[in-house]
XYZ file of C-alpha atoms in Angstrom:
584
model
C -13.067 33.311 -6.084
C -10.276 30.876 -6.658
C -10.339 28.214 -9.310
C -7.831 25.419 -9.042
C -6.996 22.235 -10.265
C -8.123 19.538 -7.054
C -8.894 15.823 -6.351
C -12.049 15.094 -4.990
C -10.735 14.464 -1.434
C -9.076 17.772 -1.323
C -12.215 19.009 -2.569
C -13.983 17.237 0.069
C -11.960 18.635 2.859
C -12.408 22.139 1.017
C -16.152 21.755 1.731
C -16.103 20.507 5.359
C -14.314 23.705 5.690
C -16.665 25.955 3.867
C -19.320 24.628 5.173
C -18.210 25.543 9.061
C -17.186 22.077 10.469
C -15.134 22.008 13.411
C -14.585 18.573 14.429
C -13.044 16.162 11.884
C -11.840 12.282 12.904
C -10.836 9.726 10.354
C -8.823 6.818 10.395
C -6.668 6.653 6.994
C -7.754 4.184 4.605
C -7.427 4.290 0.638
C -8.963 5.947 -1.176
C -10.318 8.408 1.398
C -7.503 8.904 2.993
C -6.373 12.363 1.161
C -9.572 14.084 2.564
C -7.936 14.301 6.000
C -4.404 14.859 4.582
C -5.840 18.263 2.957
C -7.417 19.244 6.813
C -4.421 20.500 8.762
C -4.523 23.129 6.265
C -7.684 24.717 7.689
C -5.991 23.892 11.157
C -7.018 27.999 12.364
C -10.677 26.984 11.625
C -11.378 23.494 12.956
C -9.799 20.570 14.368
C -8.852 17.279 12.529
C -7.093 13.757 13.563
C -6.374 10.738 13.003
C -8.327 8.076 15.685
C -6.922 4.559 16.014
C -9.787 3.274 13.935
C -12.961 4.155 12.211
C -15.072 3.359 14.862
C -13.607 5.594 17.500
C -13.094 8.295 14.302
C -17.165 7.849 14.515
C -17.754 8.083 17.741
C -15.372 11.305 18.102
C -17.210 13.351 15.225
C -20.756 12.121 16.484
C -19.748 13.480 19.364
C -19.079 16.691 18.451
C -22.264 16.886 16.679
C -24.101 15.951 19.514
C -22.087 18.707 21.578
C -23.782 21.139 18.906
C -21.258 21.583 16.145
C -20.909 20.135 12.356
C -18.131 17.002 12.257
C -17.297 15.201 9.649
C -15.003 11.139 9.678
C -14.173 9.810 6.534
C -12.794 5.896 5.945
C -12.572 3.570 3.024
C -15.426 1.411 2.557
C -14.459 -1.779 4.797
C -13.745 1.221 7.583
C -17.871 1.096 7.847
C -17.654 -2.163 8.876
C -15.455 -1.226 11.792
C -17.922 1.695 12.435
C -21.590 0.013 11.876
C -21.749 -0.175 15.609
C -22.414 3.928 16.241
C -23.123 4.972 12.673
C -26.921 2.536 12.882
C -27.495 4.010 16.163
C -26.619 7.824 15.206
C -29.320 7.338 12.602
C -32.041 6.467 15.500
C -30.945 9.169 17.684
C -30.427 12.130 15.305
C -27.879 14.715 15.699
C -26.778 18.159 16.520
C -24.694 19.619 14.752
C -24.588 18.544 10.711
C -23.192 15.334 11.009
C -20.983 13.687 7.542
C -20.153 10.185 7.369
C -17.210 9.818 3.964
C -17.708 6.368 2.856
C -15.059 5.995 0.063
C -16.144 2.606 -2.223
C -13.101 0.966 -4.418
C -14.581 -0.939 -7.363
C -12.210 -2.784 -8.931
C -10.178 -3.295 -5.427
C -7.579 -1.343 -6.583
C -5.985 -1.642 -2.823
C -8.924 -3.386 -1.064
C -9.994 -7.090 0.320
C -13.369 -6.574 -1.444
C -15.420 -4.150 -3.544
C -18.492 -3.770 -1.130
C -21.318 -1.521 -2.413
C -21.744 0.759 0.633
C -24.890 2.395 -0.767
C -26.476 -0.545 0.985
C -25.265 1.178 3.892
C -27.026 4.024 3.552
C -30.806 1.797 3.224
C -29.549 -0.746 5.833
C -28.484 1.958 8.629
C -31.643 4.089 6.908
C -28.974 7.314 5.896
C -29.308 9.967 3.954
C -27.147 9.452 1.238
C -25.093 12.209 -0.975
C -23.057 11.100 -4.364
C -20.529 13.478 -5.843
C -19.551 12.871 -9.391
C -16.719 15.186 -9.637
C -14.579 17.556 -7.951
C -16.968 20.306 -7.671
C -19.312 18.276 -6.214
C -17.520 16.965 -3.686
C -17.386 20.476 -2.520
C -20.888 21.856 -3.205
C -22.232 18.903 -2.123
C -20.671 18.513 1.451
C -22.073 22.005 2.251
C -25.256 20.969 1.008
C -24.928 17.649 3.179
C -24.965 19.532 6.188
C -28.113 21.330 5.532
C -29.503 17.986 4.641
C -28.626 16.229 8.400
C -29.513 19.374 10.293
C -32.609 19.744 8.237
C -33.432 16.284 8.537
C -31.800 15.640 12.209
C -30.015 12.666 10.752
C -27.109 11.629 9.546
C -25.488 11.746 5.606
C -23.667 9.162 4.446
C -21.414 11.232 1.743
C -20.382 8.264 -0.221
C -17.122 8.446 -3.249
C -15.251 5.984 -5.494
C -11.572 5.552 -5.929
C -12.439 7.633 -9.513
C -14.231 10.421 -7.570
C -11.898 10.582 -4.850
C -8.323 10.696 -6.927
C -9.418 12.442 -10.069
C -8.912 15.749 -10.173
C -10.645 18.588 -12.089
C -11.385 22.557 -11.411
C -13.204 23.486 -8.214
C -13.941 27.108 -7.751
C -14.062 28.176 -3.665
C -16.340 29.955 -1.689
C -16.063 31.215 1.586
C -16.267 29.403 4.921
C -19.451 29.986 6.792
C -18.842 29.675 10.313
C -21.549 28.296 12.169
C -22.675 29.296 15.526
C -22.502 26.432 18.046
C -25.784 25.042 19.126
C -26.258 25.368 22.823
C -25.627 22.261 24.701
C -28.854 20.597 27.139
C -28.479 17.055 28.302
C -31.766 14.963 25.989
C -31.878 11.973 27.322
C -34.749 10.633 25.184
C -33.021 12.075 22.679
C -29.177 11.050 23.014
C -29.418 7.417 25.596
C -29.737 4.829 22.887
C -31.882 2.744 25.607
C -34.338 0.138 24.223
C -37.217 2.302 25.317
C -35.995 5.759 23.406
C -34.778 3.279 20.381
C -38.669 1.950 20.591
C -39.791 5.360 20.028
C -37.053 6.892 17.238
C -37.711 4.112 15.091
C -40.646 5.039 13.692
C -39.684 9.007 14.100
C -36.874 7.981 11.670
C -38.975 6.431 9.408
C -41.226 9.821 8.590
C -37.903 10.982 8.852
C -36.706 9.159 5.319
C -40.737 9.573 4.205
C -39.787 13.394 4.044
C -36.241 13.110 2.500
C -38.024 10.789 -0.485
C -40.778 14.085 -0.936
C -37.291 16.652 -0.245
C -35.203 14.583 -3.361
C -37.522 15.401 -5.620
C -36.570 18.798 -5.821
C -33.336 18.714 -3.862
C -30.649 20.672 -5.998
C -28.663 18.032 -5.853
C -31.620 15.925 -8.105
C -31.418 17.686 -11.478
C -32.705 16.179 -15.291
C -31.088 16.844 -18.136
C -33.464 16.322 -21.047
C -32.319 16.039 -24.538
C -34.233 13.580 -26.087
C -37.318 11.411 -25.557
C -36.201 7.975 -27.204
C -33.661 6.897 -24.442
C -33.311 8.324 -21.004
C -30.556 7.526 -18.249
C -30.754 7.311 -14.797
C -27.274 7.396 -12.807
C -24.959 8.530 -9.798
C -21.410 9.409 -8.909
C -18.867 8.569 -11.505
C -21.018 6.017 -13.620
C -22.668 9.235 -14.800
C -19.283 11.289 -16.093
C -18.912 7.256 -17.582
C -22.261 7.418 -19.659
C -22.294 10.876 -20.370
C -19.287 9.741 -22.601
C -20.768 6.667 -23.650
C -24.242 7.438 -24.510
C -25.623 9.417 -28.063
C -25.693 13.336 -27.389
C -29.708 13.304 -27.818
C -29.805 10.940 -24.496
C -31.747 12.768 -21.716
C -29.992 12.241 -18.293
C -31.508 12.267 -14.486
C -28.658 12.563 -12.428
C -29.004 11.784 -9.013
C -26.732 13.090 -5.801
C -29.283 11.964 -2.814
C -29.908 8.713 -3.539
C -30.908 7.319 -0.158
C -34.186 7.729 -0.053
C -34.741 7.475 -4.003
C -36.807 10.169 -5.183
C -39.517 8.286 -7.123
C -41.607 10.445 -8.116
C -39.217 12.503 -9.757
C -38.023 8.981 -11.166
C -41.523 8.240 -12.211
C -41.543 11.449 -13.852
C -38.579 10.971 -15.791
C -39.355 7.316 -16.404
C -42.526 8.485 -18.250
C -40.724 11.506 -20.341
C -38.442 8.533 -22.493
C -38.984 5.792 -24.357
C -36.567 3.254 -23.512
C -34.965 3.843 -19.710
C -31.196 2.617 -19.015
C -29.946 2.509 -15.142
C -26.146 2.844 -15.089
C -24.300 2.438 -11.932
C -21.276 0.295 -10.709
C -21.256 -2.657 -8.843
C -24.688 -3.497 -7.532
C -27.869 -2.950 -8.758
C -28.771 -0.747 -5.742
C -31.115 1.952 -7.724
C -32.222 -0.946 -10.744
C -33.822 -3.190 -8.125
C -36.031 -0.180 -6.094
C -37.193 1.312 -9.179
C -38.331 -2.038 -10.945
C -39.865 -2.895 -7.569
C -41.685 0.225 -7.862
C -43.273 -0.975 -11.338
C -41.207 0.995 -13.458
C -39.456 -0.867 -16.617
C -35.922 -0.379 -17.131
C -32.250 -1.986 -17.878
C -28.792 -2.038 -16.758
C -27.012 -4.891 -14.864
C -28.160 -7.264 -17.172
C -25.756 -5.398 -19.653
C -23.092 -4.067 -17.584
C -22.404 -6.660 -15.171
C -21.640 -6.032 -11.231
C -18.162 -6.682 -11.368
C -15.190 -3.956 -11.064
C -15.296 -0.544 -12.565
C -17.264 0.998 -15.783
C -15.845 3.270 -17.905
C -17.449 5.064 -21.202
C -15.533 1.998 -23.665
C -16.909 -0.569 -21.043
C -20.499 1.206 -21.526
C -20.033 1.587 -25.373
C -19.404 -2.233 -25.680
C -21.844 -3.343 -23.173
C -24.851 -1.246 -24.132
C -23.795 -1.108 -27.772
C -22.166 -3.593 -29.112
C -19.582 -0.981 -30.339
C -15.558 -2.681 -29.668
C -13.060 0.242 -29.346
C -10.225 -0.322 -32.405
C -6.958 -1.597 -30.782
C -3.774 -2.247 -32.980
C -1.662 -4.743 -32.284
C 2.036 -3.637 -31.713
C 3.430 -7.157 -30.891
C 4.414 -6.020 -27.178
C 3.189 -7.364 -23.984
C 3.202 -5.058 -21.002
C 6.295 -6.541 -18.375
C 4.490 -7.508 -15.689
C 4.896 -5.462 -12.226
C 3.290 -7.337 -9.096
C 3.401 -5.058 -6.468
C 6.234 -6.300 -3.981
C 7.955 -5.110 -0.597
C 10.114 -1.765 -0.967
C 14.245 -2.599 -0.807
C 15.118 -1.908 2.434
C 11.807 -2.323 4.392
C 12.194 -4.114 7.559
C 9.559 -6.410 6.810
C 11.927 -8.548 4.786
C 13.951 -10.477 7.465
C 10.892 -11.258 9.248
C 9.628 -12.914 6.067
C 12.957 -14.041 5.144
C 13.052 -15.692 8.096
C 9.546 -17.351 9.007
C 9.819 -18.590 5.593
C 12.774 -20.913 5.852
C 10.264 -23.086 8.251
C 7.702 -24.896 6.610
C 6.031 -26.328 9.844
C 4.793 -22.473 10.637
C 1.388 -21.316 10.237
C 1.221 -17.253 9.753
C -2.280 -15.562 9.833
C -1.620 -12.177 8.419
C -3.292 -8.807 8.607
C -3.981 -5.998 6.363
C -0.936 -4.062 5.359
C 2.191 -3.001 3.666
C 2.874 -6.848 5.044
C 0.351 -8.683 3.174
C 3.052 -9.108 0.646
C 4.908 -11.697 2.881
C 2.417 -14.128 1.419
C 3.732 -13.330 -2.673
C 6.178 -15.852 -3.696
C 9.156 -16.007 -3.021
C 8.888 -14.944 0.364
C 5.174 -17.394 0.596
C 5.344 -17.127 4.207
C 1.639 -15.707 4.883
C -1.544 -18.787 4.913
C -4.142 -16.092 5.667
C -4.998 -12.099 5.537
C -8.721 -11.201 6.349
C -8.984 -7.787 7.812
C -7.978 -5.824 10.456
C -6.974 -7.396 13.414
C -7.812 -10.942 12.240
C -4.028 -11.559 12.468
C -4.184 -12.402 15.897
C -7.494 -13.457 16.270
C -7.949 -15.404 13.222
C -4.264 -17.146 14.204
C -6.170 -17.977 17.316
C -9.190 -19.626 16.112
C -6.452 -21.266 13.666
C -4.438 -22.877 16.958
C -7.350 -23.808 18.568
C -8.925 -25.475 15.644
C -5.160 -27.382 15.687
C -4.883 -28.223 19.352
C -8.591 -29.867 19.241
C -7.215 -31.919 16.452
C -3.915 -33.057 17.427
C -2.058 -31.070 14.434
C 0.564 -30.098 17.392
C 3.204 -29.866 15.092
C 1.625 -26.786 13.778
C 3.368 -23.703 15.471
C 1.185 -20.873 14.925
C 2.112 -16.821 14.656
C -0.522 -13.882 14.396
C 0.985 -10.793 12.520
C -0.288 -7.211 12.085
C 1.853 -3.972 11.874
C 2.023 -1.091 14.748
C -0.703 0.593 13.474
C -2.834 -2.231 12.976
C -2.080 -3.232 16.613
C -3.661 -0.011 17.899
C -6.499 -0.025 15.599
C -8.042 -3.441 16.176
C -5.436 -5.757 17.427
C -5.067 -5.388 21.466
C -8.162 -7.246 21.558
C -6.643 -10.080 19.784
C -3.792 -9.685 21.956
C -5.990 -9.941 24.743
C -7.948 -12.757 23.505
C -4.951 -14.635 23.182
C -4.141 -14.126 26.832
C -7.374 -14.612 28.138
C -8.373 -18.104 26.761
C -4.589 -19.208 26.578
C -3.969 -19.402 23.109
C -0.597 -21.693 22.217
C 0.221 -19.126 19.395
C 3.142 -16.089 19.455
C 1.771 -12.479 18.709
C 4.190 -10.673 16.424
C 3.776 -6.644 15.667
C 6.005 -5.526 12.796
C 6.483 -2.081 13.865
C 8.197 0.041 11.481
C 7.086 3.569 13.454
C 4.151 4.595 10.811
C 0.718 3.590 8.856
C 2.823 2.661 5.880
C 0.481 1.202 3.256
C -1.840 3.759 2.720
C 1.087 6.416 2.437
C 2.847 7.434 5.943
C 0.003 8.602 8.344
C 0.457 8.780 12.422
C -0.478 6.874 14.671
C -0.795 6.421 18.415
C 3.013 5.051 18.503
C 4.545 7.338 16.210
C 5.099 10.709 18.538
C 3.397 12.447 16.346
C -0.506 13.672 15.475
C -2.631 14.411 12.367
C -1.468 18.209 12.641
C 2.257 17.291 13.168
C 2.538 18.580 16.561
C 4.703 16.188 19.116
C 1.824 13.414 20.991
C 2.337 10.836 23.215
C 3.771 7.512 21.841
C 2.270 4.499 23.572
C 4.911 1.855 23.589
C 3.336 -1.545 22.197
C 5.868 -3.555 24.554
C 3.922 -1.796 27.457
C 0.763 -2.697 26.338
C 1.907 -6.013 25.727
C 3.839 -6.635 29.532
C 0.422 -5.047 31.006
C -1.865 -7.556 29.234
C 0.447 -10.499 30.949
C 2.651 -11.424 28.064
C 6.476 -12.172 30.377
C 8.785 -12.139 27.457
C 8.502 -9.979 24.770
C 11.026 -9.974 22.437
C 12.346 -7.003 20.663
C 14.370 -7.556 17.379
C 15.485 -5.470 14.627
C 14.293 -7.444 11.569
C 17.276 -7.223 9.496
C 19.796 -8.819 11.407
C 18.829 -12.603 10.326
C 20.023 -14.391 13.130
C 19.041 -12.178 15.940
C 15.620 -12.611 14.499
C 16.081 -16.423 13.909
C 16.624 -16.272 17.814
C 13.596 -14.224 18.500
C 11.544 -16.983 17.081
C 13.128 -19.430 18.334
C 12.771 -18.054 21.910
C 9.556 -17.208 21.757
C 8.705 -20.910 20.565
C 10.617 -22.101 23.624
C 9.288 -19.858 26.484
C 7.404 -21.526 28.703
C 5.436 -18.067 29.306
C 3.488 -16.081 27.404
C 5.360 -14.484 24.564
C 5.427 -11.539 21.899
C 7.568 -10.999 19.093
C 8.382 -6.903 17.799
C 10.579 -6.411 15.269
C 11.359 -2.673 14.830
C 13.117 -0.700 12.403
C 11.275 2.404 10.973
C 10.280 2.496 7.250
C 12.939 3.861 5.221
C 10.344 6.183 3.905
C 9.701 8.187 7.073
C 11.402 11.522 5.943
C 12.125 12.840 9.610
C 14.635 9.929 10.357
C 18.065 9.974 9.384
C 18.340 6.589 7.984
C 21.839 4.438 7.681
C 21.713 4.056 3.913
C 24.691 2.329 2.000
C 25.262 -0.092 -0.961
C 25.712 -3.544 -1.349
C 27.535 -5.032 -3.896
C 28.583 -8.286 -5.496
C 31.821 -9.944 -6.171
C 31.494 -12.014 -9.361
C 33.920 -13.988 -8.652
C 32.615 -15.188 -5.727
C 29.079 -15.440 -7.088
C 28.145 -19.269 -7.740
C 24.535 -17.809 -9.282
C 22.740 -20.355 -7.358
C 20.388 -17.906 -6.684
C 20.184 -17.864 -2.820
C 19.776 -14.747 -2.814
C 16.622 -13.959 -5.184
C 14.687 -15.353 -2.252
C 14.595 -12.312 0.154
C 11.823 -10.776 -2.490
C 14.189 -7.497 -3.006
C 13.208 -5.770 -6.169
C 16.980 -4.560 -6.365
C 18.250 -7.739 -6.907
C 18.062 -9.647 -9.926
C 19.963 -12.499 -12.058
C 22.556 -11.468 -15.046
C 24.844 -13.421 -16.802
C 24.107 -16.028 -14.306
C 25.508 -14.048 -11.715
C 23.689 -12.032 -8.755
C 23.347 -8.250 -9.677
C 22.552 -5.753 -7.854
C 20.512 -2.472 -9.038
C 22.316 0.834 -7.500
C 19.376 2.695 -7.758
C 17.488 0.672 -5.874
C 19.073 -0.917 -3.035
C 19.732 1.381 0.363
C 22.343 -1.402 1.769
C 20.116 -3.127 4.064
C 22.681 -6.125 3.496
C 19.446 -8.780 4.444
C 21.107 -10.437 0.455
C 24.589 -10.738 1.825
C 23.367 -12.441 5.193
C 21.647 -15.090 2.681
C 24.627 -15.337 0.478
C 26.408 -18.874 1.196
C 29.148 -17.931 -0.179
C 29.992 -14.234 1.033
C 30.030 -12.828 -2.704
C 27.280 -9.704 -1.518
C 28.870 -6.972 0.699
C 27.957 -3.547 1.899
C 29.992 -0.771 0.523
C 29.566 3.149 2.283
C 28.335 5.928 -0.279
């Protein structure tokens, strides 16, 4: 069998693949998004893609299972909200084939709006739920999660961390075991979510979870570790490799990987082999609060907080009182804020919006949130997917009713955005006459969480050639008359843009397009702009296009040649023509 080094997404895929799946949907979302990036690889075996969003990446794989085989979607944590919709109702109805939900959590919101604790998921939508720790168990435990939901008939919410998911240790393979299809019978009481069959599946589900509870306690996946009777620690996923570290080698451990329904018996058991009990788990106290309201005494977010990531030093300090010994070298790490790449098309769109101060921007989640860092400062919200439009809506009504008409008002959201939760906003906006101008930035990819497809790029999860819709069509057919197409870095032609949209008299879109610099497959027109010192007045014009290339020396602008691609948005800035393009 092979041993090699892998994350635990690739693992992840590795076990969807072992374990016989055959239909795999996802929308990309960090950190999960590497589990359908390792797929195509399997491409002979099963089919994989990316959806326009995490509900329809649901609906796709529940499908499947329904349709008799094992599926699998995967999204980042906030992707469940998106997806709540079919994932409560797949838990009422059952399934077919072995159906696995990937709910990747990001303590710490390491690229995230918020640090939900989707385990409440799993109770709330009543899930089984599986917790890998490491790489190995990613793998192990996705073949094991399929047993689980066909045994069962329900659904496993397989959830990971941004530790568990990008960490990386060995993971030895086993062989894919192809599953027969289960034949297909229409089951209406089974499959029509009508109030009358969701009347009678309720209380199927619950004996349902009653058996999982009796199952956990000697599920594989359920193990003890016992070393010692004075302490004893209860914990899950990576908070486990975390006090393994931090706690005395004579601490005895229950380690938990189905932890939706809590097996407490086996906790009671455990509970009464130990002294003094510690629960250690990130973010919410999900398992403290069930087993104190089952009567049984123990610790942990009192001393470890529910804020951000643990790790073993964390733990030590916390639980201890033990402070790691630091030295002081007398240097301070240079701040890095994340910012826009040089080059990327967003620029002159924020360049531009941000020379008028009587604009109100609601932005969307995206390589483009960083239009709202200084100096560019020209976002005033971001919310979540989609809410560009429709939040920018709300935000123009709210103004109209008010008499703030000086207020001109602009929804933004990227191209993939657009088709994963923004035509509705654009529709909204259309429908109920909103006095605000839609703008997509589309620079031909999913950009932020690392150059996926999408519906307008050509292309598909398994790089063959798909259809690209055409967001001006989409746009024209939902009644906007002028839609205005601009390439972002030419400042004036996107001045005008603006400006035209303001003035129409119809309903109006804004697209700026110019592909991401980073998309490999283009040939892009790259050059070098320079600066004539002379004609440099250092009065800093310049420094306000946000490009990481170009800085302040001597009091003059310079320009880093490693950096900048000659997008020449500085020299259309520069007052006094002193930045120029040069040809490499």
């Amino acid at each position: 069998m092979d041993r090699i080094l892998f994350s635990g997404n690739e693992a992840i895929a590795r076990g969807a693949y072992e374990a016989g799946v055959k239909v795999c949907s996802a929308y990309p979302g960090t950190p999960s998004t590497e589990v359908f990036e390792a797929l195509p690889q399997y491409r002979d075996s099963l089919y994989c893609e990316w959806a326009p969003n995490e509900k329809v990446a649901t609906e796709v794989a529940y499908g499947a299972s329904l349709a008799g085989v094992r599926s699998l979607c995967a999204m980042k944590h906030v992707g469940v909200n998106v997806a709540a919709d079919p994932i409560f109702t797949a838990a009422y109805n059952g399934v077919g084939g072995g159906f696995v939900i990937v709910s990747a959590d990001d303590p710490s919101m390491h690229s995230s709006q918020n640090e939900q604790d989707n385990r409440h998921y799993a109770r709330a939508a009543k899930l089984a739920m599986v917790e890998p720790s490491d790489s190995q168990e990613c793998l192990d435990f996705m073949r094991e999660a399929y047993r689980i939901s066909e045994q069962f008939d329900i659904p496993v919410l397989f959830r990971t961390t941004t530790r568990v998911a990008h960490s990386k240790s060995i993971v030895t393979f086993g062989e894919r075991e192809e599953q027969e299809a289960k034949p297909y019978a229409r089951n209406t009481r089974k499959n029509i979510a009508s109030p009358a069959n969701a009347f009678l599946n309720h209380p199927k589900l619950e004996k349902t979870l009653e058996a999982l509870e009796a199952y956990g306690c000697t599920s594989p996946l359920n193990r003890m570790e016992l070393n010692g009777t004075k302490v004893g620690v209860i914990s899950a996923s990576i908070a486990y490799e975390y006090a393994k570290d931090a706690f005395p080698a004579d601490t005895s451990f229950l380690k938990l990987g189905l932890t939706n329904p809590l097996p407490m018996d086996l906790i009671r058991s455990f509970a009464e082999k130990v002294e003094k009990l510690y629960i250690i788990e990130e973010l919410d106290d999900f398992m403290e609060s069930q087993i104190r309201a089952a009567g049984i005494a123990c610790e942990g977010k009192s001393l470890t907080g529910k804020l951000y990531e643990l790790n073993p030093q964390l733990l030590k300090e916390r639980i201890f009182g033990r402070k790691a010994e630091t030295v002081d070298v007398g240097v301070s790490a240079v701040s890095r804020p994340p910012a826009l790449c040089p080059g990327c098309p967003h620029r002159g769109f924020f360049y531009t919006m941000s020379r008028h101060k009587d604009f109100v921007i609601s932005g969307d989640i995206g390589c483009y949130t960083l239009g709202g860092s200084a100096p560019l400062s020209a976002l005033d919200s971001v919310v979540c997917m989609g809410g560009g439009f429709s939040i920018g809506m709300g935000m123009s009504k709210a103004f109209e009713l008010t008499g703030q008409t000086d207020r001109k008002v602009f929804g933004v959201m990227g191209d993939s955005t657009f088709f994963h939760s923004g035509m509705t906003g654009a529709a909204e906006i259309i429908y109920n006459k909103g006095n605000l101008i839609p703008v997509v930035l589309d620079n031909s990819i999913t950009g932020m969480t690392g150059h996926q497809e999408n519906p307008g790029s050509g292309r598909n999860l398994q790089g063959d050639i798909a259809e690209a819709l055409k967001i001006e069509d989409i746009l024209a057919a939902y009644g906007y008359k002028n839609i205005y197409i601009v390439d972002p870095q030419d400042l004036e032609a996107m001045e005008q843009a603006v400006q035209n949209a303001l003035a129409s008299e119809v309903p109006a879109a804004i697209i700026t397009r110019r592909p991401c610099l980073l998309i490999k497959r283009i040939k892009h027109d790259i050059g070098q702009c320079v600066v004539d010192e002379e004609k440099c007045v250092g009065c800093k014009r310049c420094l306000k296009v946000a490009c990481p290339a170009v800085t302040i020396r001597d009091k003059k602008a310079h320009i880093d040649p490693n950096q900048c691609v000659g997008c020449t948005v500085c020299a259309q800035v520069c007052p006094k023509g002193a930045i120029s393009r040069k040809e490499n």
